[in-house]
Amino acid sequence: MEGSLNIVFIIVGSFIALVLVLYFLPINLWFTAQLSGVRINLLNLVLMRLRRVPPSLVVNAMITSTKAGLNITSNEIETHYLAGGHVNNVIKALISADKANIPLDFKLATAIDLAGRDVFEAVQLSVNPRVINTPPVAAVAKDGIQLVAKARVTVRANINQLVGGAGEETILARVGEGIVTTIGSAVSHKEVLENPDKISKVVLSKGLDSGTAFEILSIDIADIDIGDNIGAKLQTDQAEADLKVANAKAEERRAIAVAFEQEMKAKAQDARAKVIEAEAQVPLAMAEAFRSGNLGIMDYYKMQNIQADTEMRESISRPSGDQKKDKK
C-alpha cells in the first residue's frame, strides 16, 4: 500500500515539475520563433518570465515585425511593455505606416503610444482623412444681418505633431474663429451668400493647423442660414435707451421747475407777510403821531378822504366783471 502511494506522489510531483519547467522554459515559443526566422535566446525567454513580461507577447510581436521587414529587437519591445505601452498597437501602426510610405520609426511610435494617443488609429487617419463637422457658427456682417454657417473640415493626422500637438477641439475653435472673422469683415451678408467659398479660402489661408496634431486638407461650407437682423435690434435697443434717458432728463427738469415754483411761492408768501407786518405798523405809527402832536385830527380826516377818493378811482378804472367780484 505504501509503495502505491509513493508511486502516486512521484507521478504527481513529476507532473508538477514538468509543468513548472515548461512554464519557465517556453520551448514551444522558442521553437516557433526559430521556425519564423526570429533569433531569440531561450534564456531571454526565461528571464522575461522572471521580469513578469509575457514571452508570448514579445515573441509574437517580433515574428509579426520580422515578417513585415521591420528591425525591432526583443529588448525594445520588452522595454515598451514595462513602460505601460500597447505593444500590438505599436507593431500594427509601424507595419501600416511602412506599407503606406509614412515615415514612422519605433521610437516615435512608442512616444505617441505612451502619450495616450492611439498610434494605430493615427496612422489610419493619416492614410484615410476624416471629415469633422463644425457646430453652427453665428456671425454678423457689417450691414447688421446675422449669418449661421456650418462647415466640414477634412483633416489627416500629422504624425510628427501627435506628441504635444493640439486636438480636434482646437481645430474646431480656430475654424469657427476664422468664419466669424470672415463674415464680420464682409460689407454685406449678400456678399457672403453669393460667394461662400470665400470663407473657405480665407480661413484655409490662415494656417489654422499650426501646432496641432492634424493637417487641414480642405474647409467646405456646408450650409449658411440667415439669422436675425442684429443691427436693427441694436438700433431699437439704443433708441429705447435714449428715450429712457430723455424721459429721465425731462422728469429731472420738471422736478427742478416744480421745486423752483414752490420756492418762488414761498418767497411771495414771505414778501406778503412782510407787507402785512409793515401795514400793521401804520396804525401804531399814527397813534404815536397823535400822542406826540405830530398829527392833528384834521390831518387824519384829510388822509381818510384822500384814501377814499383813491379807492373810488381804482374801482371806476376796473372792468365791470372785477367790480361785480368786489361787490360780492
Short mmCIF file of C-alpha atoms in Angstrom, two decimals:
data_model
loop_
_atom_site.label_atom_id
_atom_site.label_comp_id
_atom_site.label_asym_id
_atom_site.label_seq_id
_atom_site.Cartn_x
_atom_site.Cartn_y
_atom_site.Cartn_z
CA MET A 1 0.00 0.00 0.00
CA GLU A 2 2.76 2.40 0.91
CA GLY A 3 4.56 1.57 -2.33
CA SER A 4 1.47 2.52 -4.33
CA LEU A 5 1.18 5.87 -2.53
CA ASN A 6 4.83 6.61 -3.19
CA ILE A 7 4.31 5.93 -6.89
CA VAL A 8 1.33 8.29 -6.96
CA PHE A 9 3.31 11.02 -5.19
CA ILE A 10 6.19 10.56 -7.60
CA ILE A 11 3.88 10.81 -10.62
CA VAL A 12 2.13 13.93 -9.29
CA GLY A 13 5.43 15.53 -8.36
CA SER A 14 6.89 14.76 -11.75
CA PHE A 15 3.85 16.27 -13.46
CA ILE A 16 4.08 19.45 -11.39
CA ALA A 17 7.80 19.68 -12.06
CA LEU A 18 7.19 19.22 -15.78
CA VAL A 19 4.56 22.00 -15.77
CA LEU A 20 6.93 24.35 -13.95
CA VAL A 21 9.76 23.54 -16.35
CA LEU A 22 7.53 24.12 -19.37
CA TYR A 23 6.26 27.37 -17.79
CA PHE A 24 9.72 28.80 -17.19
CA LEU A 25 11.17 27.19 -20.33
CA PRO A 26 8.68 28.11 -23.12
CA ILE A 27 10.23 25.70 -25.57
CA ASN A 28 7.22 25.85 -27.90
CA LEU A 29 7.55 29.65 -28.22
CA TRP A 30 11.29 29.34 -28.80
CA PHE A 31 10.72 26.66 -31.43
CA THR A 32 8.02 28.77 -33.15
CA ALA A 33 10.36 31.78 -33.19
CA GLN A 34 13.15 29.71 -34.73
CA LEU A 35 10.85 28.45 -37.47
CA SER A 36 9.72 32.05 -38.19
CA GLY A 37 13.26 33.28 -38.59
CA VAL A 38 13.39 35.16 -35.28
CA ARG A 39 16.64 34.58 -33.45
CA ILE A 40 15.95 34.74 -29.72
CA ASN A 41 17.75 33.04 -26.86
CA LEU A 42 15.83 30.59 -24.69
CA LEU A 43 17.50 32.12 -21.64
CA ASN A 44 15.95 35.51 -22.57
CA LEU A 45 12.51 33.91 -22.53
CA VAL A 46 13.16 32.55 -19.03
CA LEU A 47 14.34 35.98 -17.84
CA MET A 48 11.18 37.51 -19.30
CA ARG A 49 9.16 35.22 -17.05
CA LEU A 50 11.15 36.42 -14.07
CA ARG A 51 10.62 40.04 -15.07
CA ARG A 52 6.87 39.38 -15.43
CA VAL A 53 6.86 40.06 -19.14
CA PRO A 54 4.70 37.66 -21.23
CA PRO A 55 7.15 35.88 -23.56
CA SER A 56 4.31 35.10 -25.99
CA LEU A 57 3.62 38.82 -26.44
CA VAL A 58 7.25 39.60 -27.22
CA VAL A 59 7.73 36.59 -29.49
CA ASN A 60 4.55 37.18 -31.47
CA ALA A 61 5.41 40.88 -31.86
CA MET A 62 8.89 40.00 -33.11
CA ILE A 63 7.51 37.41 -35.54
CA THR A 64 4.98 39.92 -36.94
CA SER A 65 7.55 42.70 -37.29
CA THR A 66 10.15 40.40 -38.84
CA LYS A 67 7.69 39.11 -41.42
CA ALA A 68 6.84 42.74 -42.24
CA GLY A 69 10.52 43.57 -42.75
CA LEU A 70 10.93 45.68 -39.61
CA ASN A 71 14.05 45.52 -37.49
CA ILE A 72 12.84 45.59 -33.90
CA THR A 73 14.69 43.91 -31.03
CA SER A 74 13.14 42.00 -28.16
CA ASN A 75 14.71 44.45 -25.71
CA GLU A 76 12.84 47.40 -27.30
CA ILE A 77 9.53 45.53 -27.18
CA GLU A 78 10.09 44.46 -23.59
CA THR A 79 11.03 47.99 -22.53
CA HIS A 80 7.89 49.44 -24.10
CA TYR A 81 5.72 46.82 -22.38
CA LEU A 82 7.28 47.55 -18.99
CA ALA A 83 6.63 51.28 -19.58
CA GLY A 84 2.92 50.54 -19.87
CA GLY A 85 2.62 50.76 -23.64
CA HIS A 86 0.44 48.82 -26.06
CA VAL A 87 2.88 46.63 -27.97
CA ASN A 88 0.41 45.21 -30.50
CA ASN A 89 -0.89 48.67 -31.42
CA VAL A 90 2.64 49.94 -31.99
CA ILE A 91 3.57 46.98 -34.18
CA LYS A 92 0.41 47.30 -36.27
CA ALA A 93 0.99 51.05 -36.63
CA LEU A 94 4.58 50.54 -37.79
CA ILE A 95 3.50 47.95 -40.36
CA SER A 96 0.68 50.18 -41.67
CA ALA A 97 2.99 53.21 -41.86
CA ASP A 98 5.64 51.19 -43.69
CA LYS A 99 3.13 49.93 -46.27
CA ALA A 100 1.77 53.46 -46.78
CA ASN A 101 5.27 55.01 -47.07
CA ILE A 102 4.68 57.14 -43.99
CA PRO A 103 7.91 57.92 -42.09
CA LEU A 104 7.45 56.41 -38.63
CA ASP A 105 10.12 54.78 -36.52
CA PHE A 106 9.77 52.67 -33.39
CA LYS A 107 10.90 55.45 -31.04
CA LEU A 108 8.30 57.94 -32.30
CA ALA A 109 5.57 55.28 -32.35
CA THR A 110 6.23 54.34 -28.72
CA ALA A 111 6.34 58.00 -27.71
CA ILE A 112 2.93 58.58 -29.33
CA ASP A 113 1.55 55.47 -27.64
CA LEU A 114 2.87 56.45 -24.21
CA ALA A 115 1.44 59.95 -24.67
CA GLY A 116 -2.04 58.42 -24.55
CA ARG A 117 -2.87 58.54 -28.26
CA ASP A 118 -3.85 55.54 -30.34
CA VAL A 119 -0.89 55.36 -32.72
CA PHE A 120 -2.55 52.77 -34.99
CA GLU A 121 -5.65 54.96 -35.33
CA ALA A 122 -3.39 57.94 -36.04
CA VAL A 123 -1.70 56.08 -38.89
CA GLN A 124 -5.11 55.08 -40.28
CA LEU A 125 -6.23 58.71 -40.04
CA SER A 126 -3.11 59.77 -41.89
CA VAL A 127 -3.95 57.32 -44.70
CA ASN A 128 -7.72 57.92 -44.72
CA PRO A 129 -8.54 61.58 -43.91
CA ARG A 130 -11.51 62.25 -41.67
CA VAL A 131 -14.26 64.86 -42.00
CA ILE A 132 -15.08 66.94 -38.90
CA ASN A 133 -18.40 68.79 -38.83
CA THR A 134 -18.28 72.12 -37.04
CA PRO A 135 -21.20 73.24 -34.86
CA PRO A 136 -23.30 76.15 -36.17
CA VAL A 137 -21.20 79.32 -36.11
CA ALA A 138 -23.11 82.63 -35.87
CA ALA A 139 -21.52 85.84 -37.14
CA VAL A 140 -22.78 89.31 -38.12
CA ALA A 141 -21.85 91.12 -41.34
CA LYS A 142 -21.26 94.86 -41.43
CA ASP A 143 -24.86 95.51 -42.59
CA GLY A 144 -26.13 94.04 -39.31
CA ILE A 145 -27.52 90.75 -40.70
CA GLN A 146 -26.62 87.60 -38.78
CA LEU A 147 -25.45 84.51 -40.69
CA VAL A 148 -25.26 80.99 -39.25
CA ALA A 149 -22.69 78.84 -41.06
CA LYS A 150 -21.77 75.16 -40.84
CA ALA A 151 -18.51 73.81 -42.23
CA ARG A 152 -16.93 70.44 -42.95
CA VAL A 153 -13.23 70.26 -42.18
CA THR A 154 -11.23 67.46 -43.81
CA VAL A 155 -8.15 66.59 -41.75
CA ARG A 156 -5.50 63.93 -41.60
CA ALA A 157 -3.12 63.10 -38.79
CA ASN A 158 0.24 64.81 -38.64
CA ILE A 159 2.43 62.04 -37.23
CA ASN A 160 5.25 64.35 -36.20
CA GLN A 161 2.88 66.59 -34.21
CA LEU A 162 0.95 63.88 -32.37
CA VAL A 163 3.15 64.29 -29.31
CA GLY A 164 2.30 67.67 -27.80
CA GLY A 165 0.01 68.76 -30.65
CA ALA A 166 -3.47 70.18 -30.07
CA GLY A 167 -6.56 68.09 -30.81
CA GLU A 168 -9.82 68.40 -32.71
CA GLU A 169 -11.26 70.94 -30.28
CA THR A 170 -8.54 73.42 -31.22
CA ILE A 171 -9.19 72.86 -34.94
CA LEU A 172 -12.92 73.50 -34.48
CA ALA A 173 -12.28 76.61 -32.37
CA ARG A 174 -9.85 78.08 -34.92
CA VAL A 175 -12.15 77.33 -37.87
CA GLY A 176 -15.07 78.92 -36.02
CA GLU A 177 -12.97 82.00 -35.28
CA GLY A 178 -11.96 82.25 -38.94
CA ILE A 179 -15.59 82.00 -40.09
CA VAL A 180 -16.65 84.75 -37.67
CA THR A 181 -13.79 87.00 -38.80
CA THR A 182 -14.52 86.47 -42.49
CA ILE A 183 -18.26 87.10 -42.18
CA GLY A 184 -17.69 90.08 -39.89
CA SER A 185 -15.37 91.73 -42.42
CA ALA A 186 -17.93 91.38 -45.23
CA VAL A 187 -19.68 94.64 -46.18
CA SER A 188 -22.99 92.89 -46.84
CA HIS A 189 -24.39 89.49 -45.97
CA LYS A 190 -25.35 89.08 -49.64
CA GLU A 191 -21.67 89.09 -50.49
CA VAL A 192 -21.13 86.04 -48.27
CA LEU A 193 -24.21 84.25 -49.62
CA GLU A 194 -23.06 84.82 -53.19
CA ASN A 195 -19.51 83.56 -52.58
CA PRO A 196 -19.45 81.07 -49.66
CA ASP A 197 -16.16 79.68 -50.96
CA LYS A 198 -14.58 82.99 -49.96
CA ILE A 199 -14.87 81.87 -46.35
CA SER A 200 -13.10 78.59 -47.12
CA LYS A 201 -10.24 80.31 -48.95
CA VAL A 202 -9.69 82.96 -46.28
CA VAL A 203 -9.85 80.51 -43.38
CA LEU A 204 -7.67 77.92 -45.10
CA SER A 205 -5.01 80.51 -45.90
CA LYS A 206 -4.53 81.36 -42.20
CA GLY A 207 -2.67 78.13 -41.40
CA LEU A 208 -5.07 77.07 -38.66
CA ASP A 209 -3.43 73.65 -38.30
CA SER A 210 -0.20 75.14 -36.94
CA GLY A 211 0.78 73.45 -33.68
CA THR A 212 -1.96 70.82 -33.92
CA ALA A 213 -1.86 67.07 -34.41
CA PHE A 214 -3.72 67.40 -37.71
CA GLU A 215 -3.20 68.77 -41.18
CA ILE A 216 -6.21 70.57 -42.67
CA LEU A 217 -6.78 69.45 -46.23
CA SER A 218 -9.94 71.44 -47.01
CA ILE A 219 -12.66 73.52 -45.42
CA ASP A 220 -16.05 73.35 -47.13
CA ILE A 221 -19.05 75.47 -46.17
CA ALA A 222 -21.94 73.03 -45.91
CA ASP A 223 -24.76 75.44 -45.11
CA ILE A 224 -25.41 79.15 -44.48
CA ASP A 225 -28.66 80.38 -42.95
CA ILE A 226 -29.82 83.97 -42.44
CA GLY A 227 -30.44 84.77 -38.81
CA ASP A 228 -31.78 87.87 -37.08
CA ASN A 229 -31.26 91.49 -38.05
CA ILE A 230 -28.88 92.23 -35.22
CA GLY A 231 -28.21 95.78 -36.47
CA ALA A 232 -31.91 96.68 -36.31
CA LYS A 233 -32.23 95.16 -32.86
CA LEU A 234 -29.25 97.12 -31.63
CA GLN A 235 -30.66 100.35 -33.08
CA THR A 236 -34.05 99.63 -31.47
CA ASP A 237 -32.45 98.92 -28.13
CA GLN A 238 -30.34 102.08 -28.45
CA ALA A 239 -33.45 104.14 -29.31
CA GLU A 240 -35.28 102.75 -26.28
CA ALA A 241 -32.30 103.52 -24.10
CA ASP A 242 -32.10 107.08 -25.49
CA LEU A 243 -35.85 107.52 -24.88
CA LYS A 244 -35.46 106.42 -21.28
CA VAL A 245 -32.56 108.83 -20.81
CA ALA A 246 -34.56 111.68 -22.38
CA ASN A 247 -37.57 110.89 -20.16
CA ALA A 248 -35.35 110.83 -17.12
CA LYS A 249 -33.81 114.20 -18.03
CA ALA A 250 -37.27 115.70 -18.72
CA GLU A 251 -38.51 114.41 -15.38
CA GLU A 252 -35.46 115.93 -13.74
CA ARG A 253 -36.13 119.30 -15.39
CA ARG A 254 -39.83 119.12 -14.37
CA ALA A 255 -38.86 118.37 -10.78
CA ILE A 256 -36.44 121.31 -10.81
CA ALA A 257 -39.17 123.58 -12.22
CA VAL A 258 -41.68 122.44 -9.60
CA ALA A 259 -39.14 123.00 -6.87
CA PHE A 260 -38.33 126.46 -8.25
CA GLU A 261 -42.06 127.30 -8.42
CA GLN A 262 -42.56 126.23 -4.82
CA GLU A 263 -39.55 128.29 -3.84
CA MET A 264 -41.00 131.36 -5.60
CA LYS A 265 -44.34 130.82 -3.88
CA ALA A 266 -42.57 130.64 -0.55
CA LYS A 267 -40.72 133.85 -1.32
CA ALA A 268 -44.01 135.54 -2.35
CA GLN A 269 -45.65 134.45 0.89
CA ASP A 270 -42.68 135.76 2.78
CA ALA A 271 -42.93 139.09 0.94
CA ARG A 272 -46.70 139.31 1.68
CA ALA A 273 -46.02 138.60 5.31
CA LYS A 274 -43.51 141.42 5.38
CA VAL A 275 -46.04 143.78 3.71
CA ILE A 276 -48.74 142.83 6.21
CA GLU A 277 -46.28 143.34 9.01
CA ALA A 278 -45.39 146.75 7.60
CA GLU A 279 -49.07 147.69 7.18
CA ALA A 280 -49.70 146.70 10.78
CA GLN A 281 -47.13 149.27 11.84
CA VAL A 282 -49.07 152.14 10.18
CA PRO A 283 -51.87 152.44 12.85
CA LEU A 284 -49.28 152.22 15.56
CA ALA A 285 -47.26 154.97 13.92
CA MET A 286 -50.39 157.15 13.53
CA ALA A 287 -51.31 156.62 17.17
CA GLU A 288 -47.84 157.58 18.17
CA ALA A 289 -48.07 160.67 15.92
CA PHE A 290 -51.37 161.66 17.63
CA ARG A 291 -49.81 161.27 21.07
CA SER A 292 -46.75 163.24 20.16
CA GLY A 293 -48.77 166.02 18.47
CA ASN A 294 -47.23 165.49 15.06
CA LEU A 295 -50.64 164.63 13.53
CA GLY A 296 -53.86 166.53 14.09
CA ILE A 297 -57.42 165.36 13.75
CA MET A 298 -57.95 167.43 10.61
CA ASP A 299 -54.88 165.93 9.03
CA TYR A 300 -56.27 162.47 9.77
CA TYR A 301 -59.63 163.32 8.13
CA LYS A 302 -57.88 164.68 5.05
CA MET A 303 -55.87 161.49 4.75
CA GLN A 304 -59.07 159.43 5.03
CA ASN A 305 -60.72 161.47 2.29
CA ILE A 306 -57.69 161.04 0.05
CA GLN A 307 -57.74 157.29 0.64
CA ALA A 308 -61.47 157.07 -0.11
CA ASP A 309 -61.01 159.03 -3.34
CA THR A 310 -58.18 156.73 -4.35
CA GLU A 311 -60.28 153.60 -3.80
CA MET A 312 -63.17 155.12 -5.76
CA ARG A 313 -60.92 155.92 -8.74
CA GLU A 314 -59.48 152.38 -8.68
CA SER A 315 -62.96 150.84 -8.65
CA ILE A 316 -64.06 153.03 -11.57
CA SER A 317 -60.98 152.12 -13.60
CA ARG A 318 -61.53 148.35 -13.16
CA PRO A 319 -63.57 146.30 -15.68
CA SER A 320 -67.20 145.57 -14.88
CA GLY A 321 -66.52 141.91 -14.05
CA ASP A 322 -63.97 142.88 -11.42
CA GLN A 323 -66.42 145.37 -9.92
CA LYS A 324 -69.03 142.60 -9.52
CA LYS A 325 -66.41 140.44 -7.82
CA ASP A 326 -65.57 143.32 -5.46
CA LYS A 327 -69.26 143.76 -4.62
CA LYS A 328 -69.54 140.06 -3.88
#
